Coordinates of N, CA and C in Angstrom, one line a residue:
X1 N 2.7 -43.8 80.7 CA 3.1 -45.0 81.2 C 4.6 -45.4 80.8
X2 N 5.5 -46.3 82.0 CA 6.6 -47.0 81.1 C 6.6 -47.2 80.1
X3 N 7.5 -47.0 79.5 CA 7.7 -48.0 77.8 C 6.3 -47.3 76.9
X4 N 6.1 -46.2 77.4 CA 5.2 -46.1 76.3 C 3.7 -47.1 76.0
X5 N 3.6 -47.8 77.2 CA 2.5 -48.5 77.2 C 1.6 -47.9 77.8
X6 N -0.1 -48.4 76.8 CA -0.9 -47.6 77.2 C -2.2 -48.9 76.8
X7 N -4.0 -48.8 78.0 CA -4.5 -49.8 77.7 C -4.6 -50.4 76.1
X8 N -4.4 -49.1 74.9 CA -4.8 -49.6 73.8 C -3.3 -49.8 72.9
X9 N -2.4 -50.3 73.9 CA -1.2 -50.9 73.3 C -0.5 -51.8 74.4
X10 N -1.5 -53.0 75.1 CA -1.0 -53.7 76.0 C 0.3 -54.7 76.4
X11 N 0.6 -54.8 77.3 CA 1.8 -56.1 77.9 C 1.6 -57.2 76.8
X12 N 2.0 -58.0 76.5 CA 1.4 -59.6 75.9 C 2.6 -60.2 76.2
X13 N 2.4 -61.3 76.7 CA 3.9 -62.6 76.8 C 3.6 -63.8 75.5
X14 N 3.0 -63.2 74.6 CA 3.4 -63.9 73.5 C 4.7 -64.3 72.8
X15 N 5.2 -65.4 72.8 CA 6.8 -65.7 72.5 C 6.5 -66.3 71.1
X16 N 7.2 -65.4 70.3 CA 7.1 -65.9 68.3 C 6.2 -65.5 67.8
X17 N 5.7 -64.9 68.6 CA 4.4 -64.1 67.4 C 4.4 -63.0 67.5
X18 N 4.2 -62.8 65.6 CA 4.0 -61.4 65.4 C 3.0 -60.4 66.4
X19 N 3.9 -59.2 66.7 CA 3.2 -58.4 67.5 C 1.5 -57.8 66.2
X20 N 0.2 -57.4 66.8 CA -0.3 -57.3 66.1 C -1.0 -56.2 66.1
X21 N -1.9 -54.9 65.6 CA -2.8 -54.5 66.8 C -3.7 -55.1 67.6
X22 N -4.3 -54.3 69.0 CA -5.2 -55.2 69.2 C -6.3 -54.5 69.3
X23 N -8.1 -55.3 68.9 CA -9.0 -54.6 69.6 C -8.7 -53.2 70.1
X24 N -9.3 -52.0 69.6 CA -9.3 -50.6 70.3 C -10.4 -50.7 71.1
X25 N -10.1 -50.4 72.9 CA -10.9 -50.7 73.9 C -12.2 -50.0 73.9
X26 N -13.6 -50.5 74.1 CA -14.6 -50.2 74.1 C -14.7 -48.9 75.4
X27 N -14.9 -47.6 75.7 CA -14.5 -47.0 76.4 C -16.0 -46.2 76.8
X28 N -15.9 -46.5 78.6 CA -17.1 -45.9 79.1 C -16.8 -44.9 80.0
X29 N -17.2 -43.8 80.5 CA -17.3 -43.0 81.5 C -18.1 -42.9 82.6
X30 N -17.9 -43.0 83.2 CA -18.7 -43.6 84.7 C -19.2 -42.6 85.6
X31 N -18.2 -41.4 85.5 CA -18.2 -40.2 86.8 C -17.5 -39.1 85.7
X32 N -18.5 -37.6 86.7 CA -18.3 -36.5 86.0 C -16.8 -36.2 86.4
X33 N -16.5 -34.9 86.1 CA -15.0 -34.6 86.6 C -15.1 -33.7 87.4
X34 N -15.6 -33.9 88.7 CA -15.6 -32.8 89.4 C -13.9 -33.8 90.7
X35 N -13.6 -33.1 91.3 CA -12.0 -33.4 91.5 C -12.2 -33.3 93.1
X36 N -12.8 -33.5 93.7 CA -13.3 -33.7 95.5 C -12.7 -35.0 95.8
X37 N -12.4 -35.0 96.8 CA -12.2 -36.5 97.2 C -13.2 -37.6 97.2
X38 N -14.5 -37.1 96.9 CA -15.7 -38.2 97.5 C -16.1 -38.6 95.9
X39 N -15.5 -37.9 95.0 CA -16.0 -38.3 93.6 C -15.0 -39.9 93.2
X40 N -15.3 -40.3 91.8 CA -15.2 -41.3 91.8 C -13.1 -41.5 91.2
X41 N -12.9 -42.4 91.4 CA -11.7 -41.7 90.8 C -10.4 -41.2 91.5
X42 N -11.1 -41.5 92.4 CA -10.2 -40.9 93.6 C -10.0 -42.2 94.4
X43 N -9.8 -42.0 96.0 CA -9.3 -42.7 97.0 C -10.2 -44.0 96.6
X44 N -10.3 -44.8 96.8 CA -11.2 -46.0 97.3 C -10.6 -47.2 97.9
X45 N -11.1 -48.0 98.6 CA -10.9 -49.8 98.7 C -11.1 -50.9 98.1
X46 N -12.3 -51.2 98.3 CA -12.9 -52.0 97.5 C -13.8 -52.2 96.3
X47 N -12.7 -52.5 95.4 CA -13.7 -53.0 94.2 C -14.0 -54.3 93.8
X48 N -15.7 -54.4 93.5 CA -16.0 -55.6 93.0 C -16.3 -55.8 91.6
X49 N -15.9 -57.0 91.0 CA -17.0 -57.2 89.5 C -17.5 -58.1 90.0
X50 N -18.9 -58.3 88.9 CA -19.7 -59.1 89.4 C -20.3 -59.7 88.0
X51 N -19.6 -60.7 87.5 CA -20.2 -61.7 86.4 C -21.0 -62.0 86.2
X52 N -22.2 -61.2 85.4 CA -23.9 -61.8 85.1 C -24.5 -62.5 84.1
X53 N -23.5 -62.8 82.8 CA -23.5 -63.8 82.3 C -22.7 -63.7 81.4
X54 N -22.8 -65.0 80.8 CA -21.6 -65.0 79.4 C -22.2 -65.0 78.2
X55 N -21.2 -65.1 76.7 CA -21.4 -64.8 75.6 C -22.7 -65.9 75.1
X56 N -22.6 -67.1 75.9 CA -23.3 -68.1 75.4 C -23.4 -69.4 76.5
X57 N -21.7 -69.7 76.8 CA -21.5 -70.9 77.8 C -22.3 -71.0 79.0
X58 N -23.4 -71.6 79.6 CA -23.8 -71.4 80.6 C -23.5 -72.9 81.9
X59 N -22.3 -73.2 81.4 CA -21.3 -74.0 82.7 C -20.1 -72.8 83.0
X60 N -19.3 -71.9 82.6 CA -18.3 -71.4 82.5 C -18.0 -69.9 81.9
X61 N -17.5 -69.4 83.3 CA -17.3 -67.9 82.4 C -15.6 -67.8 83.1
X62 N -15.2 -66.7 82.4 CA -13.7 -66.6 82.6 C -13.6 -64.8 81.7
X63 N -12.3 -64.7 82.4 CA -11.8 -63.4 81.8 C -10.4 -63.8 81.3
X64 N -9.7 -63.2 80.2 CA -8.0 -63.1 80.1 C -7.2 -62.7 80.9
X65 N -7.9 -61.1 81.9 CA -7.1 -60.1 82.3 C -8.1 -59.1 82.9
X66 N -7.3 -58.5 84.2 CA -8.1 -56.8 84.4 C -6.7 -55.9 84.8
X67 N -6.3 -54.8 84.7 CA -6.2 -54.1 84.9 C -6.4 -52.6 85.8
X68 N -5.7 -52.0 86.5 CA -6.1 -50.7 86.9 C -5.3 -50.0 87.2
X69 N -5.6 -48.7 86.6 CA -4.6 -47.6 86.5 C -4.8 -46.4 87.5
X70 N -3.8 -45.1 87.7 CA -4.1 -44.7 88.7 C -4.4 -43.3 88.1
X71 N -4.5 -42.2 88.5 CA -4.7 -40.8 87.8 C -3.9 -40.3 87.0
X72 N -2.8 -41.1 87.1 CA -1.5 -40.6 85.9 C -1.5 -41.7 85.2
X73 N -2.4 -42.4 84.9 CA -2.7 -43.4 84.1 C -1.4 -44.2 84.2
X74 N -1.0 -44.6 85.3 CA 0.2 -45.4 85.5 C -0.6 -47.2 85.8
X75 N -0.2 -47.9 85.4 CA -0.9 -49.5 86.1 C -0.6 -49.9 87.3
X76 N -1.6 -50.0 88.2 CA -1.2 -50.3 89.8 C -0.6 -51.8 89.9
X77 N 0.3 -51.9 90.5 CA 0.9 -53.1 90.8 C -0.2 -53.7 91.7
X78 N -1.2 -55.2 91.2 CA -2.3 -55.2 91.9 C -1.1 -56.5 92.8
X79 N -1.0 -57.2 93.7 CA -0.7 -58.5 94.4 C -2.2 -59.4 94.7
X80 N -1.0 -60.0 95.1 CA -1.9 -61.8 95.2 C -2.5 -61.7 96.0
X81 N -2.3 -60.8 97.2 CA -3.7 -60.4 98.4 C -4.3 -59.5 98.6
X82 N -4.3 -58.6 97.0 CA -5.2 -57.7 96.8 C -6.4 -58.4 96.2
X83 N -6.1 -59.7 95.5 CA -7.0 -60.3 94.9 C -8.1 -61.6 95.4
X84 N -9.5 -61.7 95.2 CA -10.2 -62.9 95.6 C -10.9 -62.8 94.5
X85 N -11.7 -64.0 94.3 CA -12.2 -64.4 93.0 C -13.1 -65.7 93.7
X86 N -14.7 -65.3 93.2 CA -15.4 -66.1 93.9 C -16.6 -66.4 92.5
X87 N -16.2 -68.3 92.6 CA -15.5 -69.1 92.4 C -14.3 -68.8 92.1
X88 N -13.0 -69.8 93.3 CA -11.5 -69.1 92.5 C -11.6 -69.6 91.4
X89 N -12.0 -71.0 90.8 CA -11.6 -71.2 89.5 C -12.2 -72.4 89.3
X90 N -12.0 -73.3 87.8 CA -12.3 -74.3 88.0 C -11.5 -75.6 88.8
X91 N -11.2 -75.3 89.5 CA -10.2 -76.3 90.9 C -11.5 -76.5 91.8
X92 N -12.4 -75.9 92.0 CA -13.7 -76.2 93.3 C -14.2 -77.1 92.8
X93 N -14.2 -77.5 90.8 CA -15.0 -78.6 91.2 C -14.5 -80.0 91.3
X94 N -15.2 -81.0 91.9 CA -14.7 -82.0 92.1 C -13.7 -83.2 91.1
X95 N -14.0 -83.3 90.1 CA -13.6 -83.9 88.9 C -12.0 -82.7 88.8
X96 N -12.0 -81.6 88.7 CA -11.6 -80.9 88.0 C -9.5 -80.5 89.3
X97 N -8.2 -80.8 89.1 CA -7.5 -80.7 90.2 C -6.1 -80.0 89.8
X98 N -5.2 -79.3 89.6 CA -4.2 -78.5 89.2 C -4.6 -77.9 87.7
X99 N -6.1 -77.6 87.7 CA -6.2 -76.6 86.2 C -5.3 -75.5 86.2
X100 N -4.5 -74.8 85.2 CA -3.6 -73.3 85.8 C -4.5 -72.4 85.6
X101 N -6.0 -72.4 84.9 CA -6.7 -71.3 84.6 C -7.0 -70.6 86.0
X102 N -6.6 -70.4 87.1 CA -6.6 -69.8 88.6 C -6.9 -67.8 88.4
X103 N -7.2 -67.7 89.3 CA -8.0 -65.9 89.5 C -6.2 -65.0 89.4
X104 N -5.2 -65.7 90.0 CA -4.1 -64.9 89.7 C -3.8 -64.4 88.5
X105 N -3.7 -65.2 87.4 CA -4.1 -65.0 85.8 C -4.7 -64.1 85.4
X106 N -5.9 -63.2 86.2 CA -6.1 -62.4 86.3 C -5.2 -60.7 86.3
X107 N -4.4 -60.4 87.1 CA -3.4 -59.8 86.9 C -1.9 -60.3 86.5
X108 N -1.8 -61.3 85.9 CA -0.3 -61.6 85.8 C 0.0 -60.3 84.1
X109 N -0.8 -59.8 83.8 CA -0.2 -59.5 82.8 C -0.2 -60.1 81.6
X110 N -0.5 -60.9 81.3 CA -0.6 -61.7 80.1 C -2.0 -61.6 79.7
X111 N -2.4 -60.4 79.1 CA -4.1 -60.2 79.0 C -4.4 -60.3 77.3
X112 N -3.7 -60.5 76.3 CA -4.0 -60.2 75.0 C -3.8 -61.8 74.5
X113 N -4.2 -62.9 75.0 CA -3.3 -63.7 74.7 C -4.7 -65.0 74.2
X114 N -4.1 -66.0 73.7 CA -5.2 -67.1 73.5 C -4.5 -68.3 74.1
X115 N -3.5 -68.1 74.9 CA -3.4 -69.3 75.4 C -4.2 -69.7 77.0
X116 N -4.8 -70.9 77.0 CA -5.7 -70.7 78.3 C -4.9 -71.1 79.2
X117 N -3.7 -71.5 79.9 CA -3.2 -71.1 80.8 C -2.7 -69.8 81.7
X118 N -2.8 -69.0 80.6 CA -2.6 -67.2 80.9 C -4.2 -66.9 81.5
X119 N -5.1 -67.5 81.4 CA -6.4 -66.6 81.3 C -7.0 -67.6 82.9
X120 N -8.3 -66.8 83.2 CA -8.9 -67.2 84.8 C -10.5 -68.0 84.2
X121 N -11.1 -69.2 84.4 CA -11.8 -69.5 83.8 C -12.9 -70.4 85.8
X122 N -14.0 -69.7 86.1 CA -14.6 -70.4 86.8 C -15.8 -71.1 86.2
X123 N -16.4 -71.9 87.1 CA -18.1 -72.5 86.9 C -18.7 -71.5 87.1
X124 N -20.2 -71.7 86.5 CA -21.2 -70.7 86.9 C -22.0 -71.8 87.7
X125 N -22.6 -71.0 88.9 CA -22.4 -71.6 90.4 C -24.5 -71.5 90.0
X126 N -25.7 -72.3 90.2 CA -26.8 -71.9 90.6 C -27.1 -70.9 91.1
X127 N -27.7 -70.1 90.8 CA -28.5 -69.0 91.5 C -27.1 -68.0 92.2
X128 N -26.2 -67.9 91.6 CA -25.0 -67.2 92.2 C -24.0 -66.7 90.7
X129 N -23.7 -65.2 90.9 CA -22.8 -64.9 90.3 C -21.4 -64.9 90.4
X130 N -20.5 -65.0 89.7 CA -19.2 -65.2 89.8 C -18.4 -63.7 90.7
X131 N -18.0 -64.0 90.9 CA -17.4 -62.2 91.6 C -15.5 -61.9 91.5
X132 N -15.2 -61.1 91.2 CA -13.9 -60.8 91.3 C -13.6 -59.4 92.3
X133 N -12.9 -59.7 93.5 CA -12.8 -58.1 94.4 C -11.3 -58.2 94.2
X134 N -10.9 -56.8 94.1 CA -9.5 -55.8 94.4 C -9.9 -55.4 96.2
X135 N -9.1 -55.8 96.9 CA -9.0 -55.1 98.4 C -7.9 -54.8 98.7
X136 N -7.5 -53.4 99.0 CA -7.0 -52.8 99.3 C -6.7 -52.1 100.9
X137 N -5.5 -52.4 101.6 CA -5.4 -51.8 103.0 C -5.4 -50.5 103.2
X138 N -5.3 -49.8 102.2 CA -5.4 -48.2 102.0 C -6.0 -47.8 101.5
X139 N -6.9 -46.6 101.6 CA -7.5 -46.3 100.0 C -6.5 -46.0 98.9
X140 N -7.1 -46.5 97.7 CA -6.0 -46.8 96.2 C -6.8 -45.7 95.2
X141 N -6.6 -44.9 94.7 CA -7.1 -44.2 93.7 C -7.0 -45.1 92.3
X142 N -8.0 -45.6 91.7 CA -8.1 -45.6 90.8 C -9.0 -45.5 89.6
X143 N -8.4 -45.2 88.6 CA -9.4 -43.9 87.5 C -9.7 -44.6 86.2
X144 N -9.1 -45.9 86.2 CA -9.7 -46.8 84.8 C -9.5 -47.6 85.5
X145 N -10.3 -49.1 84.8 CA -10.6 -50.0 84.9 C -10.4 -50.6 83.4
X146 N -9.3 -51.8 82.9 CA -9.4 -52.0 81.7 C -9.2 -53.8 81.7
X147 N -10.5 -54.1 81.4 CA -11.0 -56.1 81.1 C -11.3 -56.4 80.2
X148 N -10.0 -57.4 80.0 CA -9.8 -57.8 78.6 C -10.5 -59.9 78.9
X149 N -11.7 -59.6 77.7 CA -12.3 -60.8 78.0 C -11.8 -62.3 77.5
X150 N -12.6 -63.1 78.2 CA -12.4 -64.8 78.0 C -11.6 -64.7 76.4
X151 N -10.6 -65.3 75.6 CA -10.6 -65.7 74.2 C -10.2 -67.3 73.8
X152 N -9.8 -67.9 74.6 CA -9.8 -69.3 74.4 C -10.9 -70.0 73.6
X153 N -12.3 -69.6 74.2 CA -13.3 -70.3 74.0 C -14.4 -68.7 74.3
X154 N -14.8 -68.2 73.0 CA -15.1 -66.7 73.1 C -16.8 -67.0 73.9
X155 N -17.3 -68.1 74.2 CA -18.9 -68.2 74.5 C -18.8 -68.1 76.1
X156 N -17.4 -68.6 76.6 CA -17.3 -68.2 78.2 C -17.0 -66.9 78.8
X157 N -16.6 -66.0 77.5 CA -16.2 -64.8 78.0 C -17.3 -64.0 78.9
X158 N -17.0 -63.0 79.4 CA -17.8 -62.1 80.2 C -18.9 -61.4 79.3
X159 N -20.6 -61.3 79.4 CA -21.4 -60.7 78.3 C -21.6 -59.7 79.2
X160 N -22.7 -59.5 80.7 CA -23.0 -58.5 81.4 C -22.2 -58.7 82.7
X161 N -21.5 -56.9 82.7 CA -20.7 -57.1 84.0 C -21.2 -55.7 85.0
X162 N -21.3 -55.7 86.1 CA -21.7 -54.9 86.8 C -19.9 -54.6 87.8
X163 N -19.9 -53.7 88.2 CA -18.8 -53.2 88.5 C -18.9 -52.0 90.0
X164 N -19.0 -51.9 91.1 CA -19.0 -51.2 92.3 C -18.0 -51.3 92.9
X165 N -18.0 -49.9 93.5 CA -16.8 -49.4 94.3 C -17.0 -48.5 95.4
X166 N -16.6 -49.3 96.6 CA -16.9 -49.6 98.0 C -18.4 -49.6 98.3
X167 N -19.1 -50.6 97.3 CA -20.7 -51.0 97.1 C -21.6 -49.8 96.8
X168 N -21.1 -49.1 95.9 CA -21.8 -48.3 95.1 C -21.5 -48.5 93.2
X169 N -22.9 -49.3 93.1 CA -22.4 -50.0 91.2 C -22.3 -48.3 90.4
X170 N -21.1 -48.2 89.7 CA -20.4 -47.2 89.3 C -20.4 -47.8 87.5
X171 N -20.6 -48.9 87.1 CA -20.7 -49.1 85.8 C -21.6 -50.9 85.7
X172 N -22.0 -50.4 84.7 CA -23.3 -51.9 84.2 C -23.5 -52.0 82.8
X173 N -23.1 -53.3 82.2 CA -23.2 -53.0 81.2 C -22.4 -54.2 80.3
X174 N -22.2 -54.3 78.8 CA -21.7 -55.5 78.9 C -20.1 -55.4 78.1
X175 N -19.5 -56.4 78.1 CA -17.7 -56.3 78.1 C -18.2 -57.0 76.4
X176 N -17.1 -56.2 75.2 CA -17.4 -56.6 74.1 C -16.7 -58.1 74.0
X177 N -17.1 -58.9 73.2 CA -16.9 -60.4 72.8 C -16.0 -60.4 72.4
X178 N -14.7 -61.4 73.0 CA -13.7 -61.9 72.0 C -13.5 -62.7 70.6
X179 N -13.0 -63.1 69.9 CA -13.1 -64.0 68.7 C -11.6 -64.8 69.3
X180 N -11.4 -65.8 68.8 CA -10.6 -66.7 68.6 C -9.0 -66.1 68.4
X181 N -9.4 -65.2 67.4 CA -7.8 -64.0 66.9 C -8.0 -62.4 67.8
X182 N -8.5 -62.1 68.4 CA -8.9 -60.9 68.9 C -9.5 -60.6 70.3
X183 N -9.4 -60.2 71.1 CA -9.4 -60.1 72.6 C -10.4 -58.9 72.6
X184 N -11.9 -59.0 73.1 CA -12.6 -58.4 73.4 C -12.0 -57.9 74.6
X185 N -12.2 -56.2 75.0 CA -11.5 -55.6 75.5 C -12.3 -54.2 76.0
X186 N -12.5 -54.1 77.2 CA -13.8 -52.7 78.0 C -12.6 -51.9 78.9
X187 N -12.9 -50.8 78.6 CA -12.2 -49.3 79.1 C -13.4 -49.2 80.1
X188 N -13.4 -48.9 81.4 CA -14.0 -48.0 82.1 C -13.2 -47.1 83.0
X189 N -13.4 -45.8 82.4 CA -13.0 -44.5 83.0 C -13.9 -44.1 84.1
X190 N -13.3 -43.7 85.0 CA -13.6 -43.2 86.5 C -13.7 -41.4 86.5
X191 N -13.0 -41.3 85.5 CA -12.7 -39.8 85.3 C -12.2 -39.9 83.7
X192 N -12.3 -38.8 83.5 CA -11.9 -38.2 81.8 C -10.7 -37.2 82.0

């Protein structure tokens, strides 16, 4: 990567604070290595996550950050209409009207952080899970997946997240807990 960045030495826009280590990413493998185009890890469109509950909060779940990298483990420049986020955020609900916690937060890069304006925080909706999709107008190769969870308030973070790519679930399972000083933080490899 640039600069020698790598998921387990991330971006942070912390200003005055000591740089620190962070959390070493909980790391899963998803797909064997076989190297065809139809394996995982390769070309694809659409990815979803799909929020199944949180650490405790059950009005609110949120993430810090996602990431994704490509087979040269470079970070794809995700944009603002690669991204949808269902609930976009706490702005749907009525009471609630310019919160900054918004789904773009999501990739701005600021994923190691405890301030809640950097991080994406929705409601949990009745009988509905929260969802986050990457869409892509091409297929996009990508071979990790790295979500760095809720830390504001560690009981909103993400507990079980299910994860498919172009509606085939490719990982399940749950994102480790943040603390207050520490950013819970999930590796999922597409390939090794």
């Amino acid at each position: 990567l640039a600069l020698g960045l790598t998921p387990q030495r991330p971006v942070t826009c912390e200003v005055g604070r000591p740089a620190e280590e962070p959390q070493r990413p909980t790391s899963v493998t998803v797909a064997d290595e076989k190297d065809d185009e139809n394996s995982l890890g390769k070309v694809k469109i659409i990815f979803q996550l799909q929020l199944l509950s949180s650490w405790g909060d059950e009005f609110y779940i949120g993430l810090n950050g996602i990431e994704l990298y490509d087979r040269r483990h470079e970070r794809i420049k995700v944009r603002a209409h690669n991204l949808a986020a269902f609930p976009e955020s706490v702005n749907i609900l009525p009471a609630v009207d310019g919160d900054p916690r918004t789904s773009l937060n999501l990739i701005n890069g600021c994923n190691d952080t405890d301030r809640a304006e950097q991080m994406w925080l929705t409601p949990m909706l009745p009988n509905r899970c929260a969802r986050v999709f990457f869409v892509f107008d091409v297929p996009v190769a990508v071979s990790t997946f790295v979500i760095y969870n809720y830390r504001k308030t560690p009981a909103r973070g993400v507990r079980h997240i299910s994860v498919s790519v172009d509606d085939l679930i490719v990982y399940s399972g749950d994102v480790p807990e943040s603390t207050t000083e520490k950013t819970g933080i999930l590796e999922i490899n597409f390939r090794e």
